[in-house]
Coordinates of C-alpha atoms in Angstrom, one line a residue:
M1 CA 0.0 0.2 0.0
A2 CA 1.5 3.3 -0.9
S3 CA 1.3 6.5 1.3
S4 CA -1.0 9.2 0.0
G5 CA 1.6 11.9 1.4
N6 CA -0.3 12.5 4.6
P7 CA 2.4 12.1 7.4
F8 CA 0.3 10.4 9.7
F9 CA -0.4 7.4 7.3
A10 CA 2.4 5.0 7.1
P11 CA 2.4 1.8 4.8
H12 CA 0.9 -1.1 6.7
R13 CA 3.2 -4.0 8.0
R14 CA 1.7 -6.9 9.8
A15 CA 4.6 -6.8 12.2
L16 CA 3.4 -3.5 13.5
L17 CA 0.3 -5.3 15.3
I18 CA 2.6 -7.5 17.2
G19 CA 5.1 -4.9 17.9
A20 CA 8.9 -4.5 17.7
G21 CA 10.7 -8.0 17.3
A22 CA 7.8 -9.8 15.8
A23 CA 10.0 -12.4 14.3
A24 CA 11.9 -13.2 17.7
I25 CA 8.6 -13.3 19.5
T26 CA 7.1 -15.7 17.0
A27 CA 10.1 -17.9 17.0
T28 CA 10.1 -18.0 20.8
L29 CA 6.3 -18.9 20.8
A30 CA 6.9 -21.6 18.5
A31 CA 9.7 -23.1 20.6
C32 CA 7.6 -23.1 23.8
D33 CA 7.1 -26.6 25.3
R34 CA 5.5 -25.6 28.5
T35 CA 4.4 -28.4 30.9
Q36 CA 2.0 -28.2 33.9
A37 CA 1.3 -24.6 35.2
P38 CA 3.0 -24.1 38.7
V39 CA 0.8 -24.8 41.9
D40 CA 0.9 -22.7 44.9
E41 CA 1.2 -23.7 48.4
D42 CA -2.7 -24.3 48.8
G43 CA -2.5 -26.6 45.8
R44 CA -4.1 -24.3 43.4
V45 CA -2.9 -23.7 39.9
R46 CA -1.3 -20.4 39.6
L47 CA -2.2 -18.4 36.5
R48 CA -0.9 -14.8 35.6
F49 CA -3.1 -13.0 33.2
A50 CA -2.1 -10.0 31.3
T51 CA -4.5 -7.5 30.2
D52 CA -4.3 -5.2 27.2
G53 CA -3.9 -1.9 29.4
P54 CA -4.6 -0.1 32.7
A55 CA -7.3 -1.6 34.7
Q56 CA -10.7 -0.4 33.7
A57 CA -14.4 -1.4 33.2
T58 CA -13.5 -3.2 30.0
H59 CA -11.7 -5.7 32.3
G60 CA -14.5 -5.6 35.0
G61 CA -15.7 -9.4 34.5
F62 CA -12.1 -10.6 35.3
Y63 CA -11.8 -8.5 38.3
Q64 CA -15.4 -9.5 39.4
A65 CA -14.3 -13.2 39.2
L66 CA -11.3 -12.4 41.2
A67 CA -13.3 -10.5 43.8
S68 CA -16.1 -13.1 44.2
G69 CA -13.7 -16.1 44.4
A70 CA -14.8 -17.6 41.2
Y71 CA -11.3 -18.4 40.3
E72 CA -10.5 -19.8 43.6
T73 CA -13.5 -22.2 43.9
R74 CA -12.1 -23.6 40.7
G75 CA -8.9 -24.5 42.1
L76 CA -6.9 -21.4 40.5
T77 CA -4.9 -18.5 42.0
V78 CA -5.1 -15.9 39.4
E79 CA -3.0 -12.8 39.2
I80 CA -4.2 -9.9 36.8
I81 CA -1.2 -8.1 35.5
Q82 CA -2.1 -4.7 33.8
G83 CA -0.8 -4.3 30.3
G84 CA 1.4 -1.5 29.2
P85 CA 0.3 1.4 26.8
G86 CA 1.9 -0.2 23.8
G87 CA 0.3 -3.6 24.2
D88 CA 2.9 -6.2 25.2
V89 CA 0.7 -9.3 25.5
P90 CA 2.6 -11.4 22.7
Q91 CA 6.0 -10.6 24.3
R92 CA 4.9 -11.8 27.9
L93 CA 3.4 -15.0 26.3
A94 CA 6.7 -15.5 24.7
N95 CA 8.9 -14.8 27.6
T96 CA 6.5 -16.9 29.9
S97 CA 6.1 -14.2 32.3
V98 CA 2.2 -14.9 31.9
E99 CA 0.4 -18.0 31.2
L100 CA -2.6 -16.2 29.5
G101 CA -3.2 -12.8 27.8
L102 CA -6.0 -10.5 26.6
A103 CA -6.5 -9.2 23.1
S104 CA -8.4 -6.2 22.3
S105 CA -9.5 -7.1 18.8
S106 CA -9.4 -9.9 16.3
F107 CA -6.4 -8.4 14.6
L108 CA -4.0 -9.7 17.2
P109 CA -4.6 -13.5 17.0
M110 CA -5.1 -13.2 13.3
N111 CA -1.8 -11.5 12.9
L112 CA -0.1 -14.0 15.1
V113 CA -1.4 -16.7 12.8
A114 CA 0.0 -14.9 9.9
Q115 CA 3.3 -14.7 11.6
G116 CA 3.2 -18.4 12.3
A117 CA 2.8 -18.1 16.1
P118 CA 1.1 -21.1 17.9
V119 CA -1.4 -18.9 19.9
K120 CA -5.2 -19.0 19.9
A121 CA -8.1 -17.0 21.2
V122 CA -9.9 -19.4 23.4
A123 CA -12.9 -17.1 24.5
A124 CA -14.4 -13.7 23.3
F125 CA -15.9 -11.7 26.0
F126 CA -16.8 -8.8 23.9
Q127 CA -19.2 -9.7 21.1
K128 CA -18.7 -6.2 19.9
D129 CA -15.4 -4.3 19.7
P130 CA -16.1 -1.1 21.6
Q131 CA -14.8 1.3 18.7
V132 CA -16.9 4.2 17.9
L133 CA -16.9 7.2 15.5
I134 CA -18.1 10.5 17.0
A135 CA -19.7 13.4 15.3
R136 CA -21.8 16.2 15.6
P137 CA -25.5 15.3 15.5
E138 CA -26.4 16.5 12.1
P139 CA -29.3 15.1 10.1
A140 CA -27.0 14.4 7.3
V141 CA -25.1 11.7 9.6
E142 CA -27.1 8.6 8.9
G143 CA -24.2 6.2 9.0
I144 CA -20.5 5.8 8.6
A145 CA -20.9 6.3 4.8
G146 CA -21.9 10.0 5.4
L147 CA -18.5 10.6 7.1
V148 CA -16.3 10.0 4.1
G149 CA -14.2 13.0 3.3
R150 CA -14.5 14.6 6.6
P151 CA -11.5 15.2 8.8
L152 CA -11.0 12.2 11.1
Y153 CA -8.9 12.3 14.3
L154 CA -7.7 8.7 14.7
S155 CA -5.5 7.4 17.6
D156 CA -2.2 5.8 16.6
S157 CA -3.4 2.2 17.6
A158 CA -6.3 2.4 15.2
R159 CA -4.3 3.0 12.1
D160 CA -3.6 -0.7 11.7
T161 CA -7.1 -2.0 12.7
V162 CA -10.2 0.2 12.4
W163 CA -8.6 2.5 9.7
L164 CA -7.9 -0.4 7.5
W165 CA -11.5 -1.4 7.7
L166 CA -13.0 1.9 7.1
R167 CA -10.8 2.3 4.1
A168 CA -11.7 -1.2 2.6
T169 CA -15.4 -1.0 3.4
Y170 CA -16.5 2.6 3.2
G171 CA -13.8 4.2 0.9
F172 CA -12.3 6.6 3.4
T173 CA -9.1 8.3 2.2
D174 CA -5.8 8.9 3.6
D175 CA -6.1 12.7 3.4
Q176 CA -8.8 12.6 6.0
L177 CA -6.5 11.5 8.7
Q178 CA -5.5 13.8 11.5
R179 CA -3.5 12.9 14.4
M180 CA -5.0 13.1 18.0
E181 CA -2.5 14.3 20.5
D182 CA -2.7 12.9 24.1
G183 CA -6.6 12.8 24.1
D184 CA -6.7 16.5 23.3
L185 CA -10.4 17.2 22.0
A186 CA -9.8 20.9 21.2
P187 CA -9.1 20.4 17.4
F188 CA -12.1 18.1 17.1
L189 CA -14.5 20.3 18.9
A190 CA -13.3 23.4 16.9
D191 CA -14.2 22.1 13.5
R192 CA -17.9 21.1 12.9
E193 CA -16.8 18.7 10.1
A194 CA -14.6 16.6 12.2
V195 CA -14.9 13.1 13.2
L196 CA -13.4 11.4 16.2
Q197 CA -12.5 7.7 16.4
G198 CA -12.5 6.5 19.9
E199 CA -14.0 4.0 22.4
L200 CA -17.5 3.5 23.7
T201 CA -16.6 3.1 27.3
R202 CA -14.2 6.1 27.5
D203 CA -14.3 8.8 24.8
V204 CA -18.1 9.2 24.3
T205 CA -18.4 10.4 28.0
A206 CA -15.3 12.7 27.5
V207 CA -17.0 14.5 24.3
Q208 CA -20.2 14.8 26.3
S209 CA -18.5 16.6 29.1
A210 CA -16.5 18.9 27.0
A211 CA -19.0 19.7 24.2
R212 CA -22.1 21.8 24.1
F213 CA -23.8 19.3 22.1
E214 CA -25.1 15.7 22.4
P215 CA -22.7 13.8 19.9
R216 CA -23.8 11.5 17.3
V217 CA -22.1 8.0 18.2
L218 CA -21.7 5.4 15.5
M219 CA -20.6 2.1 17.0
L220 CA -18.5 0.2 14.3
A221 CA -19.8 -3.2 15.2
D222 CA -23.3 -2.0 14.6
E223 CA -22.2 -0.9 11.1
G224 CA -20.6 -4.3 10.3
Y225 CA -17.2 -4.1 11.7
P226 CA -16.6 -7.9 12.5
S227 CA -14.0 -7.9 15.2
Y228 CA -14.4 -9.5 18.6
G229 CA -13.0 -7.9 21.7
A230 CA -11.6 -8.8 25.1
M231 CA -10.3 -12.2 23.8
V232 CA -8.4 -14.4 26.0
L233 CA -5.2 -15.8 24.4
S234 CA -3.4 -19.0 25.1
T235 CA -0.4 -20.8 23.5
D236 CA -1.1 -24.0 22.1
A237 CA 1.5 -25.8 24.4
F238 CA -0.2 -24.2 27.7
A239 CA -3.8 -25.2 26.4
R240 CA -2.6 -28.6 25.7
D241 CA -0.8 -29.3 29.1
N242 CA -3.4 -27.3 31.3
A243 CA -6.7 -28.0 29.7
G244 CA -8.6 -28.3 33.0
A245 CA -7.0 -24.9 34.3
L246 CA -7.9 -23.2 31.2
R247 CA -11.4 -24.4 31.3
G248 CA -11.7 -23.3 34.8
F249 CA -10.3 -19.9 34.0
I250 CA -12.9 -19.3 31.3
A251 CA -15.8 -20.7 33.3
A252 CA -15.1 -18.4 36.4
S253 CA -14.5 -15.3 33.9
V254 CA -17.9 -16.2 32.3
E255 CA -19.3 -16.0 35.8
G256 CA -17.6 -12.8 36.6
W257 CA -18.6 -11.1 33.4
R258 CA -22.3 -12.2 33.9
D259 CA -22.1 -10.7 37.4
Y260 CA -20.4 -7.6 36.5
I261 CA -22.8 -6.7 33.9
Q262 CA -26.1 -8.1 35.2
G263 CA -25.3 -7.7 39.0
D264 CA -23.4 -5.4 41.4
G265 CA -20.1 -4.7 40.2
R266 CA -18.7 -2.8 43.2
A267 CA -16.4 -5.4 44.2
A268 CA -14.7 -5.5 41.1
D269 CA -14.6 -1.8 40.8
A270 CA -12.9 -1.5 44.1
L271 CA -10.1 -3.7 42.8
I272 CA -9.9 -1.8 39.5
R273 CA -9.5 1.6 41.4
Q274 CA -6.9 -0.1 43.7
A275 CA -4.9 -1.2 40.6
N276 CA -5.5 2.0 38.7
S277 CA -5.9 5.3 40.7
D278 CA -6.8 7.2 37.7
M279 CA -10.1 5.4 37.4
T280 CA -13.1 7.0 39.2
Q281 CA -16.1 5.3 40.4
A282 CA -18.1 7.8 37.9
D283 CA -15.9 6.6 35.2
L284 CA -16.4 2.9 35.9
D285 CA -20.3 3.4 36.4
Q286 CA -20.6 5.1 33.0
A287 CA -18.3 2.5 31.2
R288 CA -20.4 -0.4 32.6
A289 CA -23.6 1.2 31.7
A290 CA -22.4 1.7 28.0
L291 CA -21.3 -2.0 27.9
R292 CA -24.7 -3.1 29.2
S293 CA -26.9 -0.9 27.0
N294 CA -25.1 -1.9 23.9
S295 CA -25.0 -5.6 24.7
V296 CA -21.2 -5.6 24.2
V297 CA -20.8 -8.7 26.4
N298 CA -24.1 -10.7 26.2
G299 CA -25.3 -9.8 22.4
G300 CA -24.2 -11.5 19.3
D301 CA -23.0 -14.9 19.4
A302 CA -23.2 -14.9 23.2
A303 CA -27.0 -14.5 23.2
L304 CA -27.1 -17.9 21.4
Y305 CA -24.1 -19.9 22.8
G306 CA -23.2 -18.2 26.1
L307 CA -20.7 -15.7 27.3
G308 CA -17.3 -16.0 25.5
A309 CA -18.7 -17.6 22.6
M310 CA -17.1 -17.4 19.0
T311 CA -18.1 -18.9 15.7
A312 CA -16.3 -19.9 12.7
E313 CA -18.6 -17.7 10.6
R314 CA -17.6 -14.6 12.6
W315 CA -13.7 -15.4 12.1
Q316 CA -14.3 -16.3 8.5
A317 CA -16.2 -13.1 7.8
F318 CA -13.2 -11.1 9.5
H319 CA -10.5 -12.7 7.6
E320 CA -12.4 -12.2 4.2
T321 CA -13.0 -8.4 5.0
M322 CA -9.2 -7.9 5.9
S323 CA -7.9 -10.1 3.1
T324 CA -10.0 -8.1 0.7
A325 CA -8.2 -4.9 2.3
G326 CA -4.7 -6.5 1.5
L327 CA -3.8 -7.3 5.0
Y328 CA -3.9 -11.1 5.0
P329 CA -3.3 -13.6 2.2
A330 CA -6.5 -15.0 0.9
D331 CA -5.4 -18.5 1.6
L332 CA -4.3 -17.8 5.3
D333 CA -5.7 -20.7 7.4
W334 CA -7.9 -18.3 9.9
R335 CA -9.2 -21.2 11.7
R336 CA -5.9 -21.5 13.4
A337 CA -6.7 -18.1 15.2
F338 CA -9.2 -19.4 17.7
T339 CA -10.6 -22.7 19.4
T340 CA -13.9 -23.0 21.2
Q341 CA -13.0 -26.4 22.9
Y342 CA -12.3 -24.8 26.3
L343 CA -15.7 -22.9 26.6
P344 CA -18.2 -24.1 29.1
G345 CA -20.1 -27.0 27.8
R346 CA -17.3 -28.1 25.3
D347 CA -15.6 -31.4 25.7

């Protein structure tokens, strides 16, 4: 893909999605021959779980399972490790500093497959990726297609994910791209034509607080964006040698997400605030309400097959969309990106 001359746009390379040293990480993952996970002094299997960023409501179900003892009752001692701002889950899996990790979107497991890494998504707790486009509430804005040609403030992390889908599906062009500096909303608010890419659980509230208008919010998942979110990742070797512990982790996480969305999430929120002092209870309440009202956790495939569910049809659709965009080879074996065999009710 050639650059249009916009300094914000750079030609895509699949290695960018994994991070620096992708080849070394893949080689290390391929060489993993992990045996049984360690057991603590109480006889429980110890699992370290790396999230995809600082503790927040999008991790709420995992913290709920920790707070309620759901992991413990399944013979597990789980430590939740906050992810760094650059996303370092593949590195942590490769250096065995964690047993499991969290992927924000379907791009990461699919990209690991493209690199030949033996890692799979084993559960998807977000049926909708919480990515949104935010604009002013104009009658002309009936959908994403109505935003083509407008200045688009896009985060760095979205250039190799959301942006590729917008270009391939709706014909967005590189000259629309504007860099968003450290969450500064001023340029977006100053331009009536501007569009802001962000997250449902964070940026919508920020715009509502800063703007003198009720923004028009377009959730990409409702417009055909096929990515799952909040996916648990496991290396093939760990899943093979620790199937019982993995099933227990997923079952407890299902329970945690059910209770966090449908019940009282205050115990989880207390752990989140303890881990991340930047989070306020108001932030968490608003984010949890957004997850609930948009059926992010319990909609889609989860409504049919239970929380954490994934389907081959959805993964195939994701691969077809992104291979058409030129990201993946058409003959890539997308089935290697996921497995459902560790979900509750599966043998």
